[in-house]
């Protein structure tokens, strides 16, 4: 049939059957074979019932599977030995890695627990993510943070044997490159808690612009901070500048060599505006006694200094004896991922200070109560803090005629007069003080 169908293709050509006899026969055979596949399905249909067929196929398949399994599990000498030792090794490796992770985790939790116990012992409260471990000793400045030996030498010369609680926690926070809200009572060593990491991070003196700014609410505090800073930097040629009146008026800030600038906000703001002081390279900005810096009168000045310190990788930190919620909220707007460190209870006084609240009824009652206290229990020397300079003068005039020696410090006195009143040299029994802003 194929022959007939395709014959028209070959019309006009003669097919030599003799010559191609062998091929012709083969072709014919193939044609006959072609029939069988077409009839095969019929055979299957006609044969045993479907379920039997299935069973058969199934059994055959299962058998095959079994066989394959048997073949697979047949121990092939050499190969199976190699295979099992390899998987055993892999298992051992996995186990070792798992053990190492477990050990690491255990060590991590052990350290966290140790840190928590240590903080509790020193009344250190922290909040924030990944808070660095507190300092166990000043020696850790070298072992953990590779401090230069001049720092440890100066601390020893100053007679500091152990870090204070605020130093234990704030120093590692700043050295780890984190910002810090620190609240610790007056006299708890906050100044070294920020001066020490700044000096360590700055490493050496540089003539490349101002690298750290410490803002203090008063000139006296700024001067005191500068003195402390120089004590710790002794033996190193850091440029530590106190922004005095002379400096702010006379300096050429484009040529000023200054690693650490310590000032009140007003003077820095003045220098920025009038003298083109460039603070764009500042790496550390410390707001010392920040509760005072964020009070109404100063907050705008502080704000302009914060803006002028435009280095994107700057670290800003706050140190204060009290941290009112409003200050914290305001400060958080300029800080990133800061760690909060509180020594004792927030806004509490030093535990070594006894506090007493006396109800006096009226203004006159205050003076009466004070006199009564002198007569009964207050042993001189005594410091009396008042609201403003008028009240300081008034109180001084009241008590100077009593049978007690009194002195007074306020903003109308010259710097020399104030310095001459230095507390350790104090000879009078009562000193009425105004903290000047
Ligand atoms: N680790 C220390 N060991 C012993 N004395 C220290 C230590 N750190 C600081 N001091 C001393 O403690 C005194 C108080 O320190 P500092 O002025 O820094 O306290 P402060 O918390 O800043 O107080 P304020 O709130 O009044 O500014 C200083 O005379 C300082 O030299």
Short mmCIF file of C-alpha atoms and ligand atoms in Angstrom, two decimals:
data_model
loop_
_atom_site.label_atom_id
_atom_site.label_comp_id
_atom_site.label_asym_id
_atom_site.label_seq_id
_atom_site.Cartn_x
_atom_site.Cartn_y
_atom_site.Cartn_z
CA UNK A 1 0.00 0.00 0.00
CA UNK A 2 2.83 2.27 0.78
CA UNK A 3 4.29 1.34 -2.46
CA UNK A 4 1.10 2.31 -4.29
CA UNK A 5 0.65 5.50 -2.34
CA UNK A 6 4.06 6.82 -3.06
CA UNK A 7 4.27 5.50 -6.62
CA UNK A 8 3.36 8.87 -8.06
CA UNK A 9 6.58 10.28 -6.57
CA UNK A 10 8.54 7.96 -8.67
CA UNK A 11 6.58 8.29 -11.94
CA UNK A 12 8.90 8.30 -14.85
CA UNK A 13 11.67 6.52 -12.91
CA UNK A 14 12.25 2.82 -13.20
CA UNK A 15 12.98 0.92 -9.94
CA UNK A 16 15.55 -1.78 -10.31
CA UNK A 17 14.10 -4.44 -8.03
CA UNK A 18 16.86 -6.84 -8.71
CA UNK A 19 19.58 -4.41 -7.76
CA UNK A 20 17.85 -3.39 -4.53
CA UNK A 21 16.35 -6.80 -3.79
CA UNK A 22 17.99 -7.07 -0.36
CA UNK A 23 16.84 -3.60 0.73
CA UNK A 24 13.40 -4.27 -0.65
CA UNK A 25 13.05 -7.45 1.36
CA UNK A 26 14.25 -5.72 4.54
CA UNK A 27 11.80 -2.91 3.99
CA UNK A 28 9.01 -5.41 3.57
CA UNK A 29 10.02 -7.17 6.82
CA UNK A 30 10.00 -3.91 8.73
CA UNK A 31 6.56 -3.14 7.48
CA UNK A 32 5.35 -6.45 8.84
CA UNK A 33 6.95 -5.70 12.26
CA UNK A 34 5.28 -2.34 12.40
CA UNK A 35 1.95 -4.08 12.86
CA UNK A 36 2.71 -5.65 16.21
CA UNK A 37 2.93 -2.47 18.30
CA UNK A 38 -0.43 -1.39 17.07
CA UNK A 39 -1.99 -4.70 18.18
CA UNK A 40 -0.17 -4.75 21.56
CA UNK A 41 -2.68 -2.69 23.52
CA UNK A 42 -5.36 -5.06 22.35
CA UNK A 43 -3.41 -7.90 23.77
CA UNK A 44 -3.24 -6.29 27.13
CA UNK A 45 -6.94 -5.63 27.03
CA UNK A 46 -7.72 -9.21 26.15
CA UNK A 47 -5.44 -10.75 28.71
CA UNK A 48 -5.92 -11.13 32.46
CA UNK A 49 -8.34 -8.80 34.30
CA UNK A 50 -7.15 -5.36 35.18
CA UNK A 51 -6.70 -5.92 38.93
CA UNK A 52 -4.63 -9.01 38.24
CA UNK A 53 -2.61 -7.09 35.76
CA UNK A 54 -2.14 -4.34 38.36
CA UNK A 55 -1.20 -6.84 40.98
CA UNK A 56 1.25 -8.29 38.60
CA UNK A 57 2.72 -4.92 37.77
CA UNK A 58 2.76 -4.02 41.41
CA UNK A 59 4.43 -7.21 42.45
CA UNK A 60 6.88 -6.83 39.67
CA UNK A 61 7.53 -3.21 40.71
CA UNK A 62 7.88 -4.13 44.38
CA UNK A 63 10.15 -6.96 43.45
CA UNK A 64 12.19 -4.59 41.36
CA UNK A 65 12.29 -2.17 44.25
CA UNK A 66 13.32 -4.88 46.62
CA UNK A 67 15.94 -6.00 44.21
CA UNK A 68 17.25 -2.47 43.82
CA UNK A 69 17.25 -2.04 47.56
CA UNK A 70 19.05 -5.29 47.94
CA UNK A 71 21.57 -4.19 45.39
CA UNK A 72 21.93 -0.84 47.09
CA UNK A 73 22.42 -2.35 50.48
CA UNK A 74 24.69 -5.04 49.23
CA UNK A 75 28.00 -4.31 50.85
CA UNK A 76 30.41 -3.40 48.13
CA UNK A 77 33.73 -3.89 49.72
CA UNK A 78 35.83 -0.78 49.75
CA UNK A 79 33.06 1.48 48.49
CA UNK A 80 30.68 0.98 51.42
CA UNK A 81 33.54 1.21 53.88
CA UNK A 82 34.58 4.50 52.33
CA UNK A 83 30.98 5.71 52.28
CA UNK A 84 30.30 4.96 55.95
CA UNK A 85 33.55 6.49 57.19
CA UNK A 86 32.79 9.61 55.21
CA UNK A 87 29.32 10.01 56.66
CA UNK A 88 30.68 9.18 60.10
CA UNK A 89 33.25 11.92 59.70
CA UNK A 90 30.58 14.34 58.53
CA UNK A 91 28.49 13.48 61.57
CA UNK A 92 31.45 13.98 63.84
CA UNK A 93 32.13 17.34 62.16
CA UNK A 94 28.52 18.41 62.64
CA UNK A 95 28.63 17.34 66.24
CA UNK A 96 31.83 19.29 66.84
CA UNK A 97 30.39 22.44 65.22
CA UNK A 98 27.23 22.06 67.31
CA UNK A 99 29.29 21.65 70.47
CA UNK A 100 31.33 24.74 69.62
CA UNK A 101 28.15 26.79 69.13
CA UNK A 102 26.73 25.47 72.40
CA UNK A 103 29.93 26.34 74.22
CA UNK A 104 29.97 29.82 72.70
CA UNK A 105 26.34 30.35 73.69
CA UNK A 106 27.02 29.10 77.23
CA UNK A 107 30.02 31.42 77.52
CA UNK A 108 27.93 34.33 76.23
CA UNK A 109 25.14 33.72 78.75
CA UNK A 110 27.67 33.16 81.52
CA UNK A 111 29.19 36.55 80.69
CA UNK A 112 25.78 38.26 80.59
CA UNK A 113 24.97 36.78 83.97
CA UNK A 114 28.34 37.83 85.38
CA UNK A 115 27.85 41.36 84.05
CA UNK A 116 24.37 41.57 85.56
CA UNK A 117 25.62 40.43 88.97
CA UNK A 118 28.51 42.89 88.79
CA UNK A 119 26.21 45.77 87.81
CA UNK A 120 23.85 44.94 90.61
CA UNK A 121 26.71 45.00 93.08
CA UNK A 122 27.71 48.48 91.90
CA UNK A 123 24.19 49.81 91.54
CA UNK A 124 24.56 50.25 87.79
CA UNK A 125 21.35 50.17 85.77
CA UNK A 126 21.52 49.99 82.00
CA UNK A 127 19.12 49.93 79.12
CA UNK A 128 19.75 49.64 75.41
CA UNK A 129 20.90 46.94 73.04
CA UNK A 130 24.19 45.05 73.34
CA UNK A 131 25.47 46.91 76.36
CA UNK A 132 29.24 46.34 76.71
CA UNK A 133 30.49 44.64 79.87
CA UNK A 134 31.38 47.00 82.70
CA UNK A 135 35.01 47.59 83.64
CA UNK A 136 36.18 45.35 86.47
CA UNK A 137 39.33 47.42 86.93
CA UNK A 138 41.35 50.19 85.28
CA UNK A 139 43.74 47.48 84.05
CA UNK A 140 41.00 46.43 81.62
CA UNK A 141 41.52 49.71 79.78
CA UNK A 142 44.72 48.12 78.52
CA UNK A 143 43.67 44.48 78.26
CA UNK A 144 40.31 45.10 76.63
CA UNK A 145 40.77 48.44 74.90
CA UNK A 146 44.55 48.66 74.36
CA UNK A 147 44.90 51.98 76.12
CA UNK A 148 48.26 53.74 76.04
CA UNK A 149 50.18 53.41 79.25
CA UNK A 150 50.11 57.16 80.01
CA UNK A 151 46.40 56.82 80.92
CA UNK A 152 47.02 54.12 83.52
CA UNK A 153 50.08 56.00 84.78
CA UNK A 154 48.08 59.21 85.25
CA UNK A 155 45.19 57.40 86.93
CA UNK A 156 47.65 55.83 89.34
CA UNK A 157 49.33 59.20 89.96
CA UNK A 158 45.93 60.71 90.73
CA UNK A 159 45.48 57.95 93.27
CA UNK A 160 42.50 56.36 91.51
CA UNK A 161 42.55 52.69 92.38
CA UNK A 162 39.18 51.58 91.11
CA UNK A 163 36.79 53.05 88.56
CA UNK A 164 33.67 54.60 90.07
CA UNK A 165 30.37 52.93 89.01
CA UNK A 166 29.67 55.49 86.29
CA UNK A 167 33.21 55.08 84.97
CA UNK A 168 32.85 51.28 85.02
CA UNK A 169 29.93 51.41 82.61
CA UNK A 170 30.18 54.66 80.63
CA UNK A 171 33.83 54.18 79.62
CA UNK A 172 33.25 50.84 77.81
CA UNK A 173 30.08 52.23 76.22
CA UNK A 174 31.93 55.18 74.68
CA UNK A 175 34.96 53.08 73.79
CA UNK A 176 32.65 50.71 71.92
CA UNK A 177 31.53 53.60 69.77
CA UNK A 178 28.09 53.91 71.34
CA UNK A 179 26.30 57.02 72.53
CA UNK A 180 25.47 57.29 76.21
CA UNK A 181 22.90 58.87 78.52
CA UNK A 182 24.58 58.87 81.89
CA UNK A 183 22.93 59.85 85.12
CA UNK A 184 25.02 59.64 88.28
CA UNK A 185 25.07 61.67 91.49
CA UNK A 186 27.22 64.75 91.97
CA UNK A 187 30.83 63.92 92.71
CA UNK A 188 30.62 60.39 91.33
CA UNK A 189 33.42 60.83 88.80
CA UNK A 190 31.43 61.64 85.68
CA UNK A 191 34.16 63.90 84.25
CA UNK A 192 36.70 61.08 83.88
CA UNK A 193 33.93 58.81 82.60
CA UNK A 194 33.90 60.81 79.36
CA UNK A 195 37.39 62.39 79.34
CA UNK A 196 39.12 59.01 79.52
CA UNK A 197 37.42 57.42 76.46
CA UNK A 198 37.77 60.65 74.47
CA UNK A 199 41.53 60.76 75.06
CA UNK A 200 41.82 57.07 74.24
CA UNK A 201 39.83 57.39 71.03
CA UNK A 202 41.62 60.52 69.82
CA UNK A 203 44.89 58.64 70.35
CA UNK A 204 47.25 61.52 69.61
CA UNK A 205 47.29 65.28 69.08
CA UNK A 206 46.30 66.52 65.67
CA UNK A 207 46.28 69.90 63.94
CA UNK A 208 43.32 68.90 61.86
CA UNK A 209 40.57 70.95 63.51
CA UNK A 210 38.47 70.52 66.64
CA UNK A 211 37.80 66.80 67.31
CA UNK A 212 35.89 66.86 70.58
CA UNK A 213 33.60 69.43 72.20
CA UNK A 214 32.56 69.35 75.85
CA UNK A 215 29.74 71.73 76.70
CA UNK A 216 29.26 72.77 80.33
CA UNK A 217 26.53 75.06 81.63
CA UNK A 218 28.89 77.39 83.53
CA UNK A 219 32.35 78.87 83.03
CA UNK A 220 33.48 77.45 86.37
CA UNK A 221 32.41 73.95 85.41
CA UNK A 222 34.09 74.30 82.03
CA UNK A 223 37.32 75.41 83.71
CA UNK A 224 37.13 72.52 86.18
CA UNK A 225 36.54 70.02 83.35
CA UNK A 226 39.52 71.44 81.42
CA UNK A 227 41.72 71.00 84.50
CA UNK A 228 40.61 67.36 84.95
CA UNK A 229 41.12 66.71 81.27
CA UNK A 230 44.69 68.01 81.39
CA UNK A 231 45.42 65.88 84.44
CA UNK A 232 44.50 62.70 82.60
CA UNK A 233 46.30 63.77 79.42
CA UNK A 234 49.52 64.56 81.28
CA UNK A 235 52.57 63.44 79.31
CA UNK A 236 50.77 63.73 75.97
CA UNK A 237 50.70 66.83 73.83
CA UNK A 238 46.97 67.04 73.31
CA UNK A 239 45.61 70.48 72.49
CA UNK A 240 43.02 70.96 75.22
CA UNK A 241 41.43 74.41 75.03
CA UNK A 242 39.13 76.14 77.44
CA UNK A 243 37.04 78.70 75.58
CA UNK A 244 37.84 81.78 77.62
CA UNK A 245 36.72 85.31 76.88
CA UNK A 246 40.18 86.15 75.50
CA UNK A 247 40.22 83.07 73.27
CA UNK A 248 36.79 83.69 71.86
CA UNK A 249 37.62 87.31 71.08
CA UNK A 250 41.22 87.07 69.98
CA UNK A 251 41.78 83.67 68.41
CA UNK A 252 42.09 82.99 64.73
CA UNK A 253 39.96 79.87 64.68
CA UNK A 254 41.09 78.88 61.21
CA UNK A 255 44.58 78.29 62.63
CA UNK A 256 43.60 77.07 66.09
CA UNK A 257 45.10 73.73 67.05
CA UNK A 258 42.53 72.10 69.24
CA UNK A 259 41.80 68.45 69.96
CA UNK A 260 39.32 69.04 72.77
CA UNK A 261 37.35 72.25 73.16
CA UNK A 262 35.65 72.86 76.51
CA UNK A 263 33.20 75.70 76.75
CA UNK A 264 29.81 77.04 77.68
CA UNK A 265 27.30 76.90 74.81
CA UNK A 266 27.17 80.67 74.54
CA UNK A 267 30.87 81.08 73.83
CA UNK A 268 30.97 78.32 71.22
CA UNK A 269 27.88 79.71 69.55
CA UNK A 270 29.49 83.14 69.48
CA UNK A 271 32.69 81.71 67.97
CA UNK A 272 30.73 79.80 65.33
CA UNK A 273 28.75 82.89 64.31
CA UNK A 274 31.32 85.63 64.54
CA UNK A 275 34.62 83.87 64.18
CA UNK A 276 33.79 81.10 61.77
CA UNK A 277 34.75 78.33 64.16
CA UNK A 278 34.51 75.09 62.17
CA UNK A 279 33.08 72.15 64.09
CA UNK A 280 32.40 69.89 61.12
CA UNK A 281 35.12 67.42 62.11
CA UNK A 282 34.01 66.96 65.70
CA UNK A 283 33.93 63.26 66.58
CA UNK A 284 32.66 63.59 70.18
CA UNK A 285 30.13 65.99 71.62
CA UNK A 286 29.58 65.78 75.36
CA UNK A 287 26.79 67.64 77.08
CA UNK A 288 27.93 67.80 80.68
CA UNK A 289 25.33 68.65 83.34
CA UNK A 290 22.87 68.23 80.51
CA UNK A 291 19.83 68.90 82.69
CA UNK A 292 21.07 72.50 82.97
CA UNK A 293 22.06 72.68 79.30
CA UNK A 294 18.54 71.75 78.26
CA UNK A 295 16.92 74.44 80.35
CA UNK A 296 15.12 77.17 78.45
CA UNK A 297 17.85 79.78 78.50
CA UNK A 298 20.48 77.50 76.99
CA UNK A 299 18.67 75.05 74.79
CA UNK A 300 18.82 77.27 71.67
CA UNK A 301 22.56 77.81 72.08
CA UNK A 302 23.09 74.09 72.59
CA UNK A 303 21.00 73.42 69.51
CA UNK A 304 23.16 75.64 67.32
CA UNK A 305 26.31 73.89 68.58
CA UNK A 306 24.73 70.49 67.91
CA UNK A 307 23.94 71.63 64.36
CA UNK A 308 27.45 72.97 63.79
CA UNK A 309 28.91 69.59 64.79
CA UNK A 310 27.84 68.17 61.45
CA UNK A 311 30.14 65.15 61.17
CA UNK A 312 27.75 62.24 60.39
CA UNK A 313 29.75 59.78 62.49
CA UNK A 314 29.78 61.99 65.58
CA UNK A 315 29.08 60.39 68.97
CA UNK A 316 26.92 62.52 71.25
CA UNK A 317 26.62 61.80 74.94
CA UNK A 318 24.94 63.29 77.96
CA UNK A 319 26.21 63.29 81.52
CA UNK A 320 24.16 64.62 84.34
CA UNK A 321 23.31 64.28 88.01
CA UNK A 322 19.63 64.36 87.19
CA UNK A 323 17.86 63.31 84.04
CA UNK A 324 14.33 64.67 83.93
CA UNK A 325 12.05 62.93 81.43
CA UNK A 326 11.70 66.12 79.38
CA UNK A 327 15.49 66.35 79.00
CA UNK A 328 15.71 62.70 78.06
CA UNK A 329 12.96 63.07 75.46
CA UNK A 330 14.63 66.13 73.97
CA UNK A 331 18.04 64.52 74.00
CA UNK A 332 16.79 61.34 72.34
CA UNK A 333 15.91 63.39 69.27
CA UNK A 334 19.61 63.99 68.64
CA UNK A 335 20.99 60.61 69.70
CA UNK A 336 21.24 57.25 67.95
CA UNK A 337 20.88 53.89 69.62
CA UNK A 338 22.13 55.37 72.89
CA UNK A 339 22.74 53.28 75.98
CA UNK A 340 21.23 54.61 79.18
CA UNK A 341 23.37 54.25 82.27
CA UNK A 342 21.91 55.17 85.63
CA UNK A 343 23.80 54.89 88.87
CA UNK A 344 21.58 54.31 91.86
CA UNK A 345 18.09 55.55 91.25
CA UNK A 346 17.40 58.04 88.48
CA UNK A 347 17.58 61.61 89.74
CA UNK A 348 18.61 60.49 93.21
CA UNK A 349 21.36 62.07 95.27
CA UNK A 350 24.51 60.28 96.29
CA UNK A 351 23.80 57.57 98.85
CA UNK A 352 26.43 59.07 101.12
CA UNK A 353 24.33 62.23 101.41
CA UNK A 354 21.62 62.36 104.08
CA UNK A 355 18.64 64.37 102.97
CA UNK A 356 16.00 66.10 105.04
CA UNK A 357 12.95 68.10 103.99
CA UNK A 358 11.89 70.82 106.44
CA UNK A 359 8.55 72.60 106.16
CA UNK A 360 9.09 76.27 106.96
CA UNK A 361 5.78 77.86 106.03
CA UNK A 362 6.98 81.25 104.73
CA UNK A 363 10.03 83.12 103.39
CA UNK A 364 10.93 84.39 106.86
CA UNK A 365 10.49 80.86 108.13
CA UNK A 366 13.42 79.77 105.96
CA UNK A 367 15.87 82.04 107.76
CA UNK A 368 14.51 81.00 111.13
CA UNK A 369 14.80 77.30 110.24
CA UNK A 370 18.36 77.84 109.00
CA UNK A 371 19.39 79.62 112.18
CA UNK A 372 17.77 76.89 114.24
CA UNK A 373 19.63 74.24 112.28
CA UNK A 374 22.95 76.02 112.92
CA UNK A 375 22.15 76.17 116.58
CA UNK A 376 21.11 72.53 116.82
CA UNK A 377 22.85 70.25 114.39
CA UNK A 378 24.58 71.83 111.39
CA UNK A 379 28.30 71.75 111.82
CA UNK A 380 30.33 74.16 109.70
CA UNK A 381 31.58 74.41 107.03
CA UNK A 382 28.19 74.65 105.37
CA UNK A 383 27.29 75.43 101.76
CA UNK A 384 23.93 77.05 101.10
CA UNK A 385 22.69 77.03 97.50
CA UNK A 386 20.11 79.65 96.57
CA UNK A 387 18.06 80.57 93.54
CA UNK A 388 19.70 83.77 92.31
CA UNK A 389 22.36 86.35 93.15
CA UNK A 390 19.92 88.67 94.96
CA UNK A 391 18.96 85.90 97.34
CA UNK A 392 22.64 85.02 97.81
CA UNK A 393 23.43 88.64 98.80
CA UNK A 394 20.36 88.84 101.06
CA UNK A 395 21.20 85.66 102.90
CA UNK A 396 24.81 86.75 103.29
CA UNK A 397 23.71 90.10 104.74
CA UNK A 398 21.39 88.31 107.18
CA UNK A 399 23.88 85.79 108.51
CA UNK A 400 27.03 87.94 108.54
CA UNK A 401 25.73 89.76 111.62
CA UNK A 402 25.05 86.50 113.42
CA UNK A 403 27.73 84.84 115.37
CA UNK A 404 29.02 82.95 112.34
CA UNK A 405 31.58 83.75 109.67
CA UNK A 406 29.97 83.81 106.24
CA UNK A 407 31.04 84.32 102.66
CA UNK A 408 29.21 84.70 99.35
CA UNK A 409 29.85 83.87 95.71
CA UNK A 410 27.69 85.19 92.86
CA UNK A 411 27.88 86.49 89.32
CA UNK A 412 28.70 90.06 90.29
CA UNK A 413 32.04 89.00 91.72
CA UNK A 414 35.14 88.97 89.54
CA UNK A 415 36.79 85.71 88.52
CA UNK A 416 39.65 86.46 90.93
CA UNK A 417 37.25 86.96 93.82
CA UNK A 418 35.50 83.70 92.96
CA UNK A 419 38.73 81.75 92.64
CA UNK A 420 39.90 83.11 95.98
CA UNK A 421 36.81 81.54 97.49
CA UNK A 422 37.95 78.04 96.44
CA UNK A 423 36.19 75.59 98.72
CA UNK A 424 39.29 73.86 100.14
CA UNK A 425 40.73 77.21 101.19
CA UNK A 426 37.45 78.23 102.73
CA UNK A 427 37.85 79.79 106.09
CA UNK A 428 34.29 80.93 106.63
CA UNK A 429 31.67 78.70 108.14
CA UNK A 430 28.77 79.44 105.84
CA UNK A 431 29.07 80.05 102.15
CA UNK A 432 26.04 81.20 100.29
CA UNK A 433 26.34 80.09 96.69
CA UNK A 434 24.64 80.87 93.48
CA UNK A 435 25.26 78.49 90.60
CA UNK A 436 25.74 80.82 87.70
CA UNK A 437 24.33 80.09 84.25
N1 LIG B 1 38.03 56.53 90.06
C1 LIG B 1 38.18 57.50 90.93
N2 LIG B 1 38.74 57.24 92.12
C2 LIG B 1 38.89 58.22 93.02
N3 LIG B 1 38.54 59.50 92.81
C3 LIG B 1 37.97 59.83 91.65
C4 LIG B 1 37.78 58.86 90.65
N4 LIG B 1 37.22 59.46 89.60
C5 LIG B 1 37.07 60.75 89.90
N5 LIG B 1 37.53 60.99 91.13
C6 LIG B 1 37.52 62.28 91.84
O1 LIG B 1 36.21 62.48 92.35
C7 LIG B 1 35.91 63.88 92.36
C8 LIG B 1 34.58 64.11 91.70
O2 LIG B 1 34.69 63.80 90.35
P1 LIG B 1 33.88 64.58 89.25
O3 LIG B 1 34.05 66.04 89.41
O4 LIG B 1 34.23 64.01 87.95
O5 LIG B 1 32.43 64.19 89.65
P2 LIG B 1 31.12 64.56 88.85
O6 LIG B 1 30.26 63.37 88.92
O7 LIG B 1 31.45 65.11 87.54
O8 LIG B 1 30.53 65.67 89.78
P3 LIG B 1 29.61 66.90 89.34
O9 LIG B 1 28.27 66.33 89.07
O10 LIG B 1 29.65 67.77 90.51
O11 LIG B 1 30.24 67.50 88.13
C9 LIG B 1 37.05 64.57 91.65
O12 LIG B 1 37.88 65.16 92.61
C10 LIG B 1 37.79 63.46 90.95
O13 LIG B 1 39.17 63.73 90.84
#
